[in-house]
Every structure is written in C-alpha cells, then in structure tokens.
XYZ file of C-alpha atoms in Angstrom:
570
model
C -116.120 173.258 87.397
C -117.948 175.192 89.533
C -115.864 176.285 91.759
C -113.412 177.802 89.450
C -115.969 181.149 88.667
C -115.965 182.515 91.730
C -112.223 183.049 91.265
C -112.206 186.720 91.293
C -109.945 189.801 91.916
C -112.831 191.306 93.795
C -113.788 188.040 95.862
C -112.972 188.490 99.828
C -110.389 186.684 100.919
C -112.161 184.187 103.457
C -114.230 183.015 100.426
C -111.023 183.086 97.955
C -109.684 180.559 100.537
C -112.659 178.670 100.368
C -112.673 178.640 96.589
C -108.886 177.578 96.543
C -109.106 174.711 99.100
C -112.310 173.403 97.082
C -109.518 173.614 93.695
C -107.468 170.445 96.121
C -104.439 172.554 95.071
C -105.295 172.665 91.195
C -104.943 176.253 91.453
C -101.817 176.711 93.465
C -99.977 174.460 90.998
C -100.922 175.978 88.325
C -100.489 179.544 89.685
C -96.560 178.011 90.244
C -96.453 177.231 86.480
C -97.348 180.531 85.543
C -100.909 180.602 84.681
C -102.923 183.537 85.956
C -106.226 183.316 88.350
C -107.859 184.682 84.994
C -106.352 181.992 83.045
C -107.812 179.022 85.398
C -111.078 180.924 86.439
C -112.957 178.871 84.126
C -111.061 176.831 82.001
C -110.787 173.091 81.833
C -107.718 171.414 82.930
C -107.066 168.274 80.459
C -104.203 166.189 80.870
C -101.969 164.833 77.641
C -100.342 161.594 78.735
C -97.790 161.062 76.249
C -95.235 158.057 75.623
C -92.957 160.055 73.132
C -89.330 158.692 73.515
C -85.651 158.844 71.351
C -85.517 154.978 71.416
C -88.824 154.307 68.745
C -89.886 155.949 65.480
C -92.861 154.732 67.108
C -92.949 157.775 69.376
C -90.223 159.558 68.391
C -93.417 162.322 66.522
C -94.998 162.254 69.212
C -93.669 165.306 70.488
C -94.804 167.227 67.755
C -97.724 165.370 67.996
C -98.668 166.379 71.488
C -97.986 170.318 70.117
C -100.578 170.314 67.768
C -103.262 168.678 70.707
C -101.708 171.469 72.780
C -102.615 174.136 70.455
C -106.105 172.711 70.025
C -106.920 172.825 73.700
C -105.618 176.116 74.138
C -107.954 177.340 71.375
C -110.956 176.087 72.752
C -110.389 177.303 76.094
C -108.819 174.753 77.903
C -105.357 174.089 79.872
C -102.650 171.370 78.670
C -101.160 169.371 81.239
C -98.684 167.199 79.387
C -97.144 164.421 81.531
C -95.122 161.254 80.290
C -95.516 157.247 80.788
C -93.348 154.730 79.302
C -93.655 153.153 75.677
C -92.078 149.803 74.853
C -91.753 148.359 71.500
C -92.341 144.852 71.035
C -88.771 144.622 68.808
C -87.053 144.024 71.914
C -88.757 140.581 71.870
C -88.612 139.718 75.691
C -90.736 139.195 78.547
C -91.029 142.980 79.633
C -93.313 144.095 76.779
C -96.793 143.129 78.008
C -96.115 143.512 81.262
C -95.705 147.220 80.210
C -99.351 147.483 79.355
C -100.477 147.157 82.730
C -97.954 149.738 84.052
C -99.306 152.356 81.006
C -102.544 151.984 82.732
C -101.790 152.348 85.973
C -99.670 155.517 85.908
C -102.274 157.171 83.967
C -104.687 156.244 86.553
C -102.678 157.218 89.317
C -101.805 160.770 88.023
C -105.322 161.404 86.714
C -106.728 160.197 90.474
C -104.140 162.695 92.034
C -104.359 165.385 90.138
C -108.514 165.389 89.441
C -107.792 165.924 85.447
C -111.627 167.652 84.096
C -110.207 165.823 80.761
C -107.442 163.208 79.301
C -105.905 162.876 76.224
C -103.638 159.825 74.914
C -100.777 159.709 72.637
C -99.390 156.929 71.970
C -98.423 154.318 68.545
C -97.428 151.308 69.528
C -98.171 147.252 70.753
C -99.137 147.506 74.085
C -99.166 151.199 74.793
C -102.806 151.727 73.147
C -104.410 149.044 74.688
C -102.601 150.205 78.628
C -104.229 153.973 77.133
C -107.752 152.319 76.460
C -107.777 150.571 79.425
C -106.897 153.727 81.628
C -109.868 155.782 80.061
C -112.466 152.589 80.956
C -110.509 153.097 84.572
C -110.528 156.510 85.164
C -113.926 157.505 83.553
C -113.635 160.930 82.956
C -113.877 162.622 79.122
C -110.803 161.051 76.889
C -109.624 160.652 74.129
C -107.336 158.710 71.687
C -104.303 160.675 69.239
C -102.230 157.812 67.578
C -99.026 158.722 65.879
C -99.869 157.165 62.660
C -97.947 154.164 60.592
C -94.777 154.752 58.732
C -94.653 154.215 55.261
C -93.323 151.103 53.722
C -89.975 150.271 51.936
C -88.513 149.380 48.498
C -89.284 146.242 46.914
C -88.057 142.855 47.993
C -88.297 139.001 47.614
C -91.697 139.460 45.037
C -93.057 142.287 47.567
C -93.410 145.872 45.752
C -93.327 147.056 49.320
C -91.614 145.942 52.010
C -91.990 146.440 55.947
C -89.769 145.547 59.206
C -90.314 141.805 59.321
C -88.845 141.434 55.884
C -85.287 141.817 57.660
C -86.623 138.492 59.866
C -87.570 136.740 56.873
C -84.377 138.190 54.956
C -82.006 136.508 57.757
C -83.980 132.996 57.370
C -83.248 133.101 53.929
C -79.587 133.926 54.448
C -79.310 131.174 56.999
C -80.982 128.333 54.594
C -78.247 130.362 51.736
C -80.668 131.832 49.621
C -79.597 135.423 50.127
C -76.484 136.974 50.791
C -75.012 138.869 54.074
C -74.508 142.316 52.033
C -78.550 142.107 50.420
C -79.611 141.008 54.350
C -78.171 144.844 55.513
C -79.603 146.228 52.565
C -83.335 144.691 53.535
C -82.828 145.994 57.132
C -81.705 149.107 56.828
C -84.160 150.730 54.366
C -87.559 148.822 54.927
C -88.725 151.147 57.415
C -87.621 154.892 55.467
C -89.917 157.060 57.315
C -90.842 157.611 61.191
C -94.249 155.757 62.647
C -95.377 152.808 64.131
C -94.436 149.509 61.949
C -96.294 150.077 58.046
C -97.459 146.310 58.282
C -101.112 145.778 59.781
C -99.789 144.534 63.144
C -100.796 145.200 66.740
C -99.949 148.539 66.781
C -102.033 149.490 63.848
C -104.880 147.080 64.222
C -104.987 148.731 68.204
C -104.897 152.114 66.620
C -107.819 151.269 64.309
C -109.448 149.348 66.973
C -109.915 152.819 68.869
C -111.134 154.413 66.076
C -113.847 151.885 65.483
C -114.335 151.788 69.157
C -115.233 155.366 68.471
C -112.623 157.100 71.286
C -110.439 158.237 68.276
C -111.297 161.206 66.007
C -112.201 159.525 62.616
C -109.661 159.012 60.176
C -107.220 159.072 63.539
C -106.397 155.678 63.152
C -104.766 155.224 60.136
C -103.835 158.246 58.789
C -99.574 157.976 58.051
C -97.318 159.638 60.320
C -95.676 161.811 58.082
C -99.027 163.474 56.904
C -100.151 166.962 57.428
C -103.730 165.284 58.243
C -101.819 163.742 61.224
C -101.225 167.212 62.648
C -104.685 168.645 61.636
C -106.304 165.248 63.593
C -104.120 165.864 66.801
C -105.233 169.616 66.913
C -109.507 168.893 65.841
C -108.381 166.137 68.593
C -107.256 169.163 71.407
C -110.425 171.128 70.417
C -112.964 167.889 70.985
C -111.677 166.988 74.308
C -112.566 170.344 75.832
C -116.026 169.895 74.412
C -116.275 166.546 75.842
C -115.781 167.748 79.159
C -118.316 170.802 78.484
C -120.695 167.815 77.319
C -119.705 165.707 80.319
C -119.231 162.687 77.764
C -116.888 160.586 79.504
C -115.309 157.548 78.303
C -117.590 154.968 80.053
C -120.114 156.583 77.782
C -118.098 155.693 74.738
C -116.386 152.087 75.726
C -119.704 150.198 75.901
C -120.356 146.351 75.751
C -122.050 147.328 71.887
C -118.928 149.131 70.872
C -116.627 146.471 71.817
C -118.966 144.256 69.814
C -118.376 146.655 66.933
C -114.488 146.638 67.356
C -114.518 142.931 67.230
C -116.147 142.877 64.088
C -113.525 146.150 63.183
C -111.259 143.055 63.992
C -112.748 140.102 62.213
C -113.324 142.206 58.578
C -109.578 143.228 58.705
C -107.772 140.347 59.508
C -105.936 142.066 62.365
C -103.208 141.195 65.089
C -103.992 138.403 67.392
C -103.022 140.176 70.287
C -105.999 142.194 69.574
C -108.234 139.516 71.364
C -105.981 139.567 74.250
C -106.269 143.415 74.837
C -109.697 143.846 74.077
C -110.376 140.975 76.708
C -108.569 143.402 79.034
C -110.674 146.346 78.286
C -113.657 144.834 78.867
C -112.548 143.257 82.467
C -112.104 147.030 83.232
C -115.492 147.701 82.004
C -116.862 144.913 84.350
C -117.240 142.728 81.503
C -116.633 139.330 81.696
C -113.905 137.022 79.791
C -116.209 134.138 79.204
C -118.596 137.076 77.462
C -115.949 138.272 75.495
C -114.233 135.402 74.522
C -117.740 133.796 73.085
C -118.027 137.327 71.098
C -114.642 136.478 69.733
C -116.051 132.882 68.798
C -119.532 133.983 67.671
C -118.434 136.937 65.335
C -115.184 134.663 63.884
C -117.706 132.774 62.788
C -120.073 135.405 60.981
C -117.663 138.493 59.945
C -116.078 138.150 56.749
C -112.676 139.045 55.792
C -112.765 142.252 53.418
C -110.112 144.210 54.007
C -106.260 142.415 52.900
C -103.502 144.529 54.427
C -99.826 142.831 55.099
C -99.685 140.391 56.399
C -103.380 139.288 56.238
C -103.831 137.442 52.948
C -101.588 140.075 50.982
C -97.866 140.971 50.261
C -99.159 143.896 48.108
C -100.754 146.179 50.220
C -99.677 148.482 53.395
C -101.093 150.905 55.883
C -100.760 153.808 53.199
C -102.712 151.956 50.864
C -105.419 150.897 53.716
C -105.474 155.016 54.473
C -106.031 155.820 50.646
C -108.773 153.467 50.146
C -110.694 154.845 52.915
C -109.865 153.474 56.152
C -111.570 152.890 59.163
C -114.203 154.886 57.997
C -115.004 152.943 54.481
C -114.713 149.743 56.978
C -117.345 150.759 58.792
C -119.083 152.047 55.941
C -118.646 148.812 54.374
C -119.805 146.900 57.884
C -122.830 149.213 58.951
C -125.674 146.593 58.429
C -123.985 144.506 60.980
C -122.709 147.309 62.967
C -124.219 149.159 66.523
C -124.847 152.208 65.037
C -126.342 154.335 67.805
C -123.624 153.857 69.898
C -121.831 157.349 71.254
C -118.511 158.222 69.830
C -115.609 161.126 70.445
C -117.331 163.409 68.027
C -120.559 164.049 70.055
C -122.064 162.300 66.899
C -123.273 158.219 67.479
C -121.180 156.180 64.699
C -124.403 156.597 62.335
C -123.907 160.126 62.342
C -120.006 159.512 61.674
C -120.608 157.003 58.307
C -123.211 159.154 56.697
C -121.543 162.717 57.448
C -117.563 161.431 56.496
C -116.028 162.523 53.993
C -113.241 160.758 52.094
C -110.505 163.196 51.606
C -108.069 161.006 50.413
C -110.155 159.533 47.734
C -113.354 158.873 46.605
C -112.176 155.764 45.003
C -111.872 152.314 46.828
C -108.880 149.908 46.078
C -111.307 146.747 45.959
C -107.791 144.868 46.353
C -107.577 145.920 49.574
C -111.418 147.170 50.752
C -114.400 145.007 49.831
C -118.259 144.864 50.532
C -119.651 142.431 52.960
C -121.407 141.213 49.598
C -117.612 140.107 48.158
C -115.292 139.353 50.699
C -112.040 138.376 50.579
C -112.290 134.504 52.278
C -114.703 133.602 55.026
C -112.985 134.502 58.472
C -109.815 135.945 59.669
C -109.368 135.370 63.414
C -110.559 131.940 65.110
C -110.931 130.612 68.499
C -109.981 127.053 69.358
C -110.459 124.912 71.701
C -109.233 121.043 72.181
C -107.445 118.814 74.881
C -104.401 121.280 74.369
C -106.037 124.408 74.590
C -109.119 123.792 76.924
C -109.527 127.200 77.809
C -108.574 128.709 74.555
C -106.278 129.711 71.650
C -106.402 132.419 69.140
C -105.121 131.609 65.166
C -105.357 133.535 62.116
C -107.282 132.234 58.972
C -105.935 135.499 57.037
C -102.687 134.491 57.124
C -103.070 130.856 57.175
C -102.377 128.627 53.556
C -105.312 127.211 52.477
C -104.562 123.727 52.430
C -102.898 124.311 56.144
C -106.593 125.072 57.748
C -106.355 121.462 58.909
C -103.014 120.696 59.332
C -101.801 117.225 61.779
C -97.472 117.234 62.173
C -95.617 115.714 64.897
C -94.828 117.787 67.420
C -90.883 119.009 67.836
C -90.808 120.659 71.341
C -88.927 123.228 73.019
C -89.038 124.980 76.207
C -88.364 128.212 75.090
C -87.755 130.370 72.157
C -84.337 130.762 72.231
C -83.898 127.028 71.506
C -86.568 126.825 68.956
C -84.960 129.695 67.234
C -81.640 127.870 67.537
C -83.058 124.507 65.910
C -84.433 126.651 63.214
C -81.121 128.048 62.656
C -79.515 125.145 62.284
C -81.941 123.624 59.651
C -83.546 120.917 62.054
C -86.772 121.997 61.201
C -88.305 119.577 59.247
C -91.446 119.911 56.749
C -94.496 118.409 58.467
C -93.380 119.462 62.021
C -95.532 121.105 64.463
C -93.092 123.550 66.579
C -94.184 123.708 70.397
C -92.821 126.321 72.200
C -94.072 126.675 75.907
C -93.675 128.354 79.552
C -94.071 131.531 77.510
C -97.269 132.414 78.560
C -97.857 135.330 81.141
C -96.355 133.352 83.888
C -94.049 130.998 82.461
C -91.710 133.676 80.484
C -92.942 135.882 82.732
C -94.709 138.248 80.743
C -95.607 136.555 77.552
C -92.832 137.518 74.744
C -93.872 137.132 70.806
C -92.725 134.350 69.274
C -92.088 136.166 65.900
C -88.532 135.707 65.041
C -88.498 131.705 64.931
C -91.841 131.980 62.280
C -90.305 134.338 60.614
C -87.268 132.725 60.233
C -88.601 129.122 59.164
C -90.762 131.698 56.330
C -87.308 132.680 55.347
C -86.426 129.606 54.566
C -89.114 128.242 52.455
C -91.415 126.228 55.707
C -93.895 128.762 56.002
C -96.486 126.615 53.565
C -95.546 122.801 55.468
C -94.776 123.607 58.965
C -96.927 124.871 61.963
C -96.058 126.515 65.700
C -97.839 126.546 68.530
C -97.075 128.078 71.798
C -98.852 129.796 75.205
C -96.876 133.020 74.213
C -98.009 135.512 72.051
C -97.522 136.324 67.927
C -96.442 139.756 66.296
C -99.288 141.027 64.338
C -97.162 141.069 61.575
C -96.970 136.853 61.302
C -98.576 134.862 59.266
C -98.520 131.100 58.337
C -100.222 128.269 60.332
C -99.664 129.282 64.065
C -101.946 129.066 67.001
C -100.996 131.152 70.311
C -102.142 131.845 73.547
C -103.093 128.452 74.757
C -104.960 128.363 77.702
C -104.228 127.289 80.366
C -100.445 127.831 79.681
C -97.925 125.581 80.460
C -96.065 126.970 83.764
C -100.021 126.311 85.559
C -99.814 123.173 84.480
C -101.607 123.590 80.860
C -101.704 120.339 78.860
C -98.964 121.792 76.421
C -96.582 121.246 79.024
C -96.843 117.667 78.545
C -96.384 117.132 74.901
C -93.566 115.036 73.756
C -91.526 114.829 71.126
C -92.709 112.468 67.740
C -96.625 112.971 68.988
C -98.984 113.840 66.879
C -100.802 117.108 67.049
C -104.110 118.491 65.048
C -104.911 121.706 64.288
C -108.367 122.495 62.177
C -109.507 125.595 61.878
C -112.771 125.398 60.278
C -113.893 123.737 63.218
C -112.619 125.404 65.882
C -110.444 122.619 67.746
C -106.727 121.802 68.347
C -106.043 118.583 70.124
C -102.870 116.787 71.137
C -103.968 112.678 69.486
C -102.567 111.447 72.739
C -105.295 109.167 74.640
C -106.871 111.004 77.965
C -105.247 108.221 80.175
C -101.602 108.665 78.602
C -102.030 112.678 79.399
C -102.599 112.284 82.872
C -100.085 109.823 83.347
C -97.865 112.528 82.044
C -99.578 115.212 84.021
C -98.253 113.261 87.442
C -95.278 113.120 86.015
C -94.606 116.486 85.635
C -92.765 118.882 87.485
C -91.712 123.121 86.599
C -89.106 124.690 87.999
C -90.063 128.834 87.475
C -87.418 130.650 85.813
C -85.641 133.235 88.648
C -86.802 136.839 88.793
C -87.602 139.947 91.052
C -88.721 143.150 91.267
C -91.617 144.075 88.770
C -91.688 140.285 87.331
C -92.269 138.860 89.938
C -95.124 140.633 91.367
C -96.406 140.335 87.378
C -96.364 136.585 87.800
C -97.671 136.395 90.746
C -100.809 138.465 89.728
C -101.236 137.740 85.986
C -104.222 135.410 84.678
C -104.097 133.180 81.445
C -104.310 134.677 78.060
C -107.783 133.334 77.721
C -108.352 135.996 81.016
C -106.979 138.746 78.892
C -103.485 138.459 80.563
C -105.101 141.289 83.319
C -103.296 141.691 86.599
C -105.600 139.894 89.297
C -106.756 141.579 92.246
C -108.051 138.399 93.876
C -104.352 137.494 93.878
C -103.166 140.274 96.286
C-alpha cells in the first residue's frame, strides 16, 4: 500500500516510473478500465470472486448479490474487482461435483497470486463451492471474506410435511414407483417445492457450509442463514463490502481468522445442528490447507461427536417441521453460538474485528427476540445426544461418517445382510424394481474419490427406498458421499474405499453386516481369514476417463484424508 501515495500529478516522471513498476502493472490495468491515478492513489484493490450462473437458483442472485458488496467497497474507499469461477450443483448427481471444489480453489488462488489482490471477497451458495472458497482464503492468506446467497424458502405441504423442500420430488417418485402416489401429484411435488430462488431450504451441505463459515467467524454474522429473498441479504452483502476494506486497513487476514480453535468451534457449529455429512469431509480439507493434520481433525470429529449435543432440529435432522426460514427466525447462527458459548473458543478473531465473545454479547436479534425451542434448544435440553458419528470397524478401518440426527432410534444398531452393487445406477435400478427387501443392508462401492472418480452422492437410491416405506428397516452403506438432505440409517465415506482395495470391495452378497452407532464401529461379521482370502481374490478394473478425471484420480486421497488433491502424488 505504500507505494500507491506517491502517485501524484506533480511526481517526476523517473520516480512515477518507479512507483508504477513497484504497482507489477496494478495500475496500468486499472488505468485501462477507466479508473483515474486519483482513484487508485490510495485505495485498496479487493477482488469479488463470484460463481453466479443461469443454470442454479443457487447463484442465479448472486449477481445482485455481488452489487450490493460492490457498493459497499466503493463506499469505504476501496476498488471492486469482480471476476468469475465455476459453481456446480450437486443435483446433477455425478462424479464431477467434488472434483469442482478443488478447481474453486485453485482459480481463486491463481488469480489472487497474479493479480496481488490487497483484499478477497467470496460469493458463493452452494455444496462444494463454499468449502473450494474457504479453502482458497486458508491458501491465499490475505484479508477475506465470506457473502453466501442465502437459502430459498420452502414449499407447500406434502406427504404429513407442512413444508416441503427439493428432495420431496425424490421421495415423491419412490412412492409413485412402490404405487402410492400418482404421476400427475409426482409433477405437482416437483415443480412447486422449491417457489423461491436460493440454495436448497433443507439443512444440507450448502447451508450447513454456509453456517459453518459463519461460525468459523469469516462470514458477517447473521450471513449464514439469512433467506435469499430478504432485504437483510442485501444489507449483509453491502456491511460485507464495507468490512473487507477495513480488514485490509487492519491487516487481518484470513490465517488470522481460520485457526485450529475456530475449526474446533465449527465442529461443534456442526455437532449441535445435526448438519450435512459432507461437512466432515470439507472441513478435513480446510484444515490440510491450514497445515493441519487429518488424523487431528478426524479425532476432533470423534471427540466432539461424542460430547456436543444435538439442539438445533432443522430438515432433515430429526424434523419434517422445520426449514432454513424457521432456523433464521429463531435466531440462527448467532443464538447457536449463544446457546454453545460455555463450550465454545471465545477469544478467537472473527470478520468483524470483534473475537466471537464480542459477537454473542453485542448481537442483536432482529428477527426475533423469541426462540422456537422446537427448533433451538439450550445445551441444558437438547434434542437427543449426538448428531454426527465416526466409525470405525473391519469395513471402514480408516473411517466412516453417519448421522444419529437422522437415524431411527431403534436403527442405531442395526445388523442386515448385505445386497451389493457396484454402482449406483444399479442399486437405484434394484430399488426401482422393488428388490429391496426389509432387513437389507445396501452396499454401494467404487464411488469413492477414485473409484467413481470423484465421489458422487448417493441420494437418489435413499431417497427412493424412503419413498417407498424402507427408510425405518433398511440401511446403505457406500465409499461415496450422502446429500445433506438424507436421512435414515446410512454410513458413507468408508475409508479406505473400495477402488484402493478397501475391505468394502470384498463384501458379498447374503453376508452379514453391523452397524452400531453408539459405539462407534461398523464391521463386516466375516472372519479375518475369509477376508483375505477374498482380498487375493480380488481384482478392479478402473472405469475409463481423461482429461480433468483423470489427473483427479490420480491425485485424490481417501475421504478419511478429506478427499484433498495430493501433492506427494505429482
């Protein structure tokens, strides 16, 4: 920044030159855009990398979005710099979506590493595109900050639900397949549970990632849940233009922020709100880029499973009544945190300038002073014991991740025999065609980073065998991944997967599998000598592909590693 003062009209040319070439071209490009030497003199340069697109009401606000952080910037004295990345949602339900994470974070890196940004700012809504944002601001280190589009709201009533939200068109076609609903009431479900723009209005991935930067305290508060069709979105994104030009006068950058203590607090963010699985797999990948370990992580993930409550119950954690709207009106992040602050790290720095202490006792609750108990308890009350769990077993030595919150009771130990299939499209088929049996536990496998490549959600065939009345006697296990929006007894990301020779590749058909959740484990009740018998017997063949997949499989760890691309590998 110090260069850019001595940009004067009445500065001699020899030490004009000298200014500009110290500027690395900053100021020539700029000058090309149509900003004046008086306009850059002094004035911040932040960058807004946004993900807005026509093909997701995910991003689709974005634009407007990125307007409002514009005229925030501008009004504190800074310079937008708006560039795009790419934004996949996970509807498309292949291979490609993860991968897309990585990519996310390395274009922002790249332009912010060319370009010598004094500030960034992310927009973004969706699965994998917050996470690829978070990780870029633990990679580039300078002053950033988080603008979420905000959740949609939810749709009319359906099936017992006074709400409905995107999924219900999943279970909807299950229950047309087993002929409990007709074609005509299947269109109806799909084509209004979603009435408004925004990321999905269930708490999935894209809303628990949203919160999750919130609590990590790189998102202006209220930021994370706040509906997209809210003025208070548009207020948020402008306070949000105005703080990130104040960061970089503080020189608080986001290494400052993303600290080993505040990922401890967003797992426990995690834990109390019964949010998307693929949380642990992301928030493993943020700390790698912090230079934090997986084995620390993962035994956070274990140790506060264990410890955190569940008091928060939004769809589909332990509730078909409540939504992301309802979650805002009761308070939010903020009354979670409230709620959480004798087991929080309180003095940790946040986006505001303020440490999170500052944050809970200075908030105030716009919205509503009122707290839906329904859906936002004290640690004193909670709603059941855990949400998320970590297991471990002969099938999952390195890991898995379930979800308590969404699990049946009397399914928290659960042994089926094990129906297996080599890849989704076949389970989904068997599911179709009513061969899915109560007391079955569904293996699907080579969908893990390498084996798909790229580690697709397994949502539809759940979703489907919910539809049509299994969701309470069947379980499914698989190295891929879940939507956050599933619920049911399922256990994913089992480590090591398949396609590296993971002991789910060599479960058979008729076996006998157990999954118990209150203590942790997940074994395959095959004896140790019978495995490895198996083990010699097998053989893979990897499924054909080029270009970007390939170099993803090449370089991508286990889900138990966070999914991260390895450099060791190259």
């Amino acid at each position: 920044m110090e260069d850019y003062k001595y940009l004067t009209k009445n500065m001699p040319p020899a030490e004009m030159l000298k200014a500009i070439k110290a500027l690395n071209g900053k100021w020539q490009m700029l000058t090309l855009l149509g900003w004046s030497v008086d306009d850059i003199a002094d004035k911040p340069v932040i960058a807004i990398a946004n993900t807005c697109s026509d093909i997701c009401p995910g991003h689709v606000n974005l634009r407007q979005v990125a307007d409002a952080v514009k005229s925030g910037i501008i009004q504190a004295g800074g310079i937008p710099a708006e560039f795009g990345t790419i934004g996949v949602c996970d509807v498309s339900q292949n291979g490609y979506v993860l991968p897309t994470r990585d990519v996310i974070c390395d274009s922002i890196e790249l332009m912010a590493g060319a370009h010598e940004f004094d500030g960034l700012v992310l927009l973004g809504s969706c699965d994998k595109i917050v996470p690829g944002m978070l990780m870029a601001a633990a990679r580039c280190n300078i002053p950033a900050i988080m603008v979420t589009g905000g959740p949609s709201l939810g749709g009319p009533a359906f099936n017992g639900r006074p709400k409905t939200e995107n999924t219900a068109a999943y279970e909807a076609w299950g229950m047309y397949q087993a002929a409990k609903l007709s074609l005509e009431d299947v269109l109806r479900v799909t084509k209004t549970v979603m009435p408004t723009i925004g990321s999905c209005s269930y708490y999935g991935t894209a809303n628990t990632m949203s919160c999750i930067s919130e609590a990590l305290g790189l998102q202006m508060p209220d930021g994370g849940a706040t509906p997209a069709v809210f003025a208070d979105r548009l207020r948020i994104a402008k306070a949000s233009g105005v703080r990130i030009v104040e960061m970089v006068k503080e020189n608080i950058k986001a290494r400052d922020i993303l600290t080993f203590e505040s990922l401890q607090n967003a797992i426990t963010f995690l834990m109390a709100t019964g949010g998307s699985t693929n949380a642990v797999l992301h928030l493993t990948a943020l700390a790698n880029e912090l230079g934090i370990s997986s084995d620390k992580i993962m035994a956070e993930f274990d140790r506060l499973s264990r410890e955190v409550p569940q008091i928060v119950r939004i769809y589909p954690a332990g509730t078909e009544d409540y939504l992301m709207e309802d979650f805002h009106a009761s308070g939010g992040v903020p009354r979670v945190m409230e709620y959480l602050k004798d087991i929080l790290n309180l003095d940790v720095l946040t986006c505001t300038g303020n440490s999170l202490r500052e944050n809970i006792e200075n908030h105030i609750y716009w919205q509503s002073k009122e707290v839906n108990d329904e859906i936002i308890r004290p640690l004193s009350r909670p709603f059941q014991k855990d949400s998320l769990a970590i297991l471990y077993g002969n099938l999952a030595p390195d890991s898995a991740v379930c979800k308590p919150a969404g699990i049946p009771e009397h399914m928290r130990c659960f042994t089926g025999t094990a129906v297996c299939f080599d890849c989704e499209e076949d389970a989904a088929a068997a599911v179709s065609e009513l061969k899915i049996k109560p007391g079955s536990v569904v293996i699907i496998r080579y969908g893990g980073p390498k084996g798909e490549p790229g580690m697709r959600e397994m949502c539809n065939v759940l979703k489907f065998m919910i539809g049509q009345g299994l969701g309470d006697s069947v379980a499914l296990i698989t190295d891929g991944r879940f939507s956050g929006t599933n619920n049911g007894c399922f256990v994913g990301h089992i480590s090591p997967e398949a396609a590296e020779g993971g002991p789910l590749a060599f479960v058979k058909d008729g076996d006998q599998i157990r999954i118990d959740v209150d203590n942790r484990t997940i074994d395959l009740l095959v004896d140790d000598e019978e495995i490895q018998r198996r083990k010699k017997q097998w053989s893979y063949t990897p499924k054909k592909v080029s270009g970007y997949m390939a170099r993803y499989r090449k370089l991508a760890s286990s889900a138990g590693k966070g999914a991260v691309l390895s450099t060791d590998k190259i």
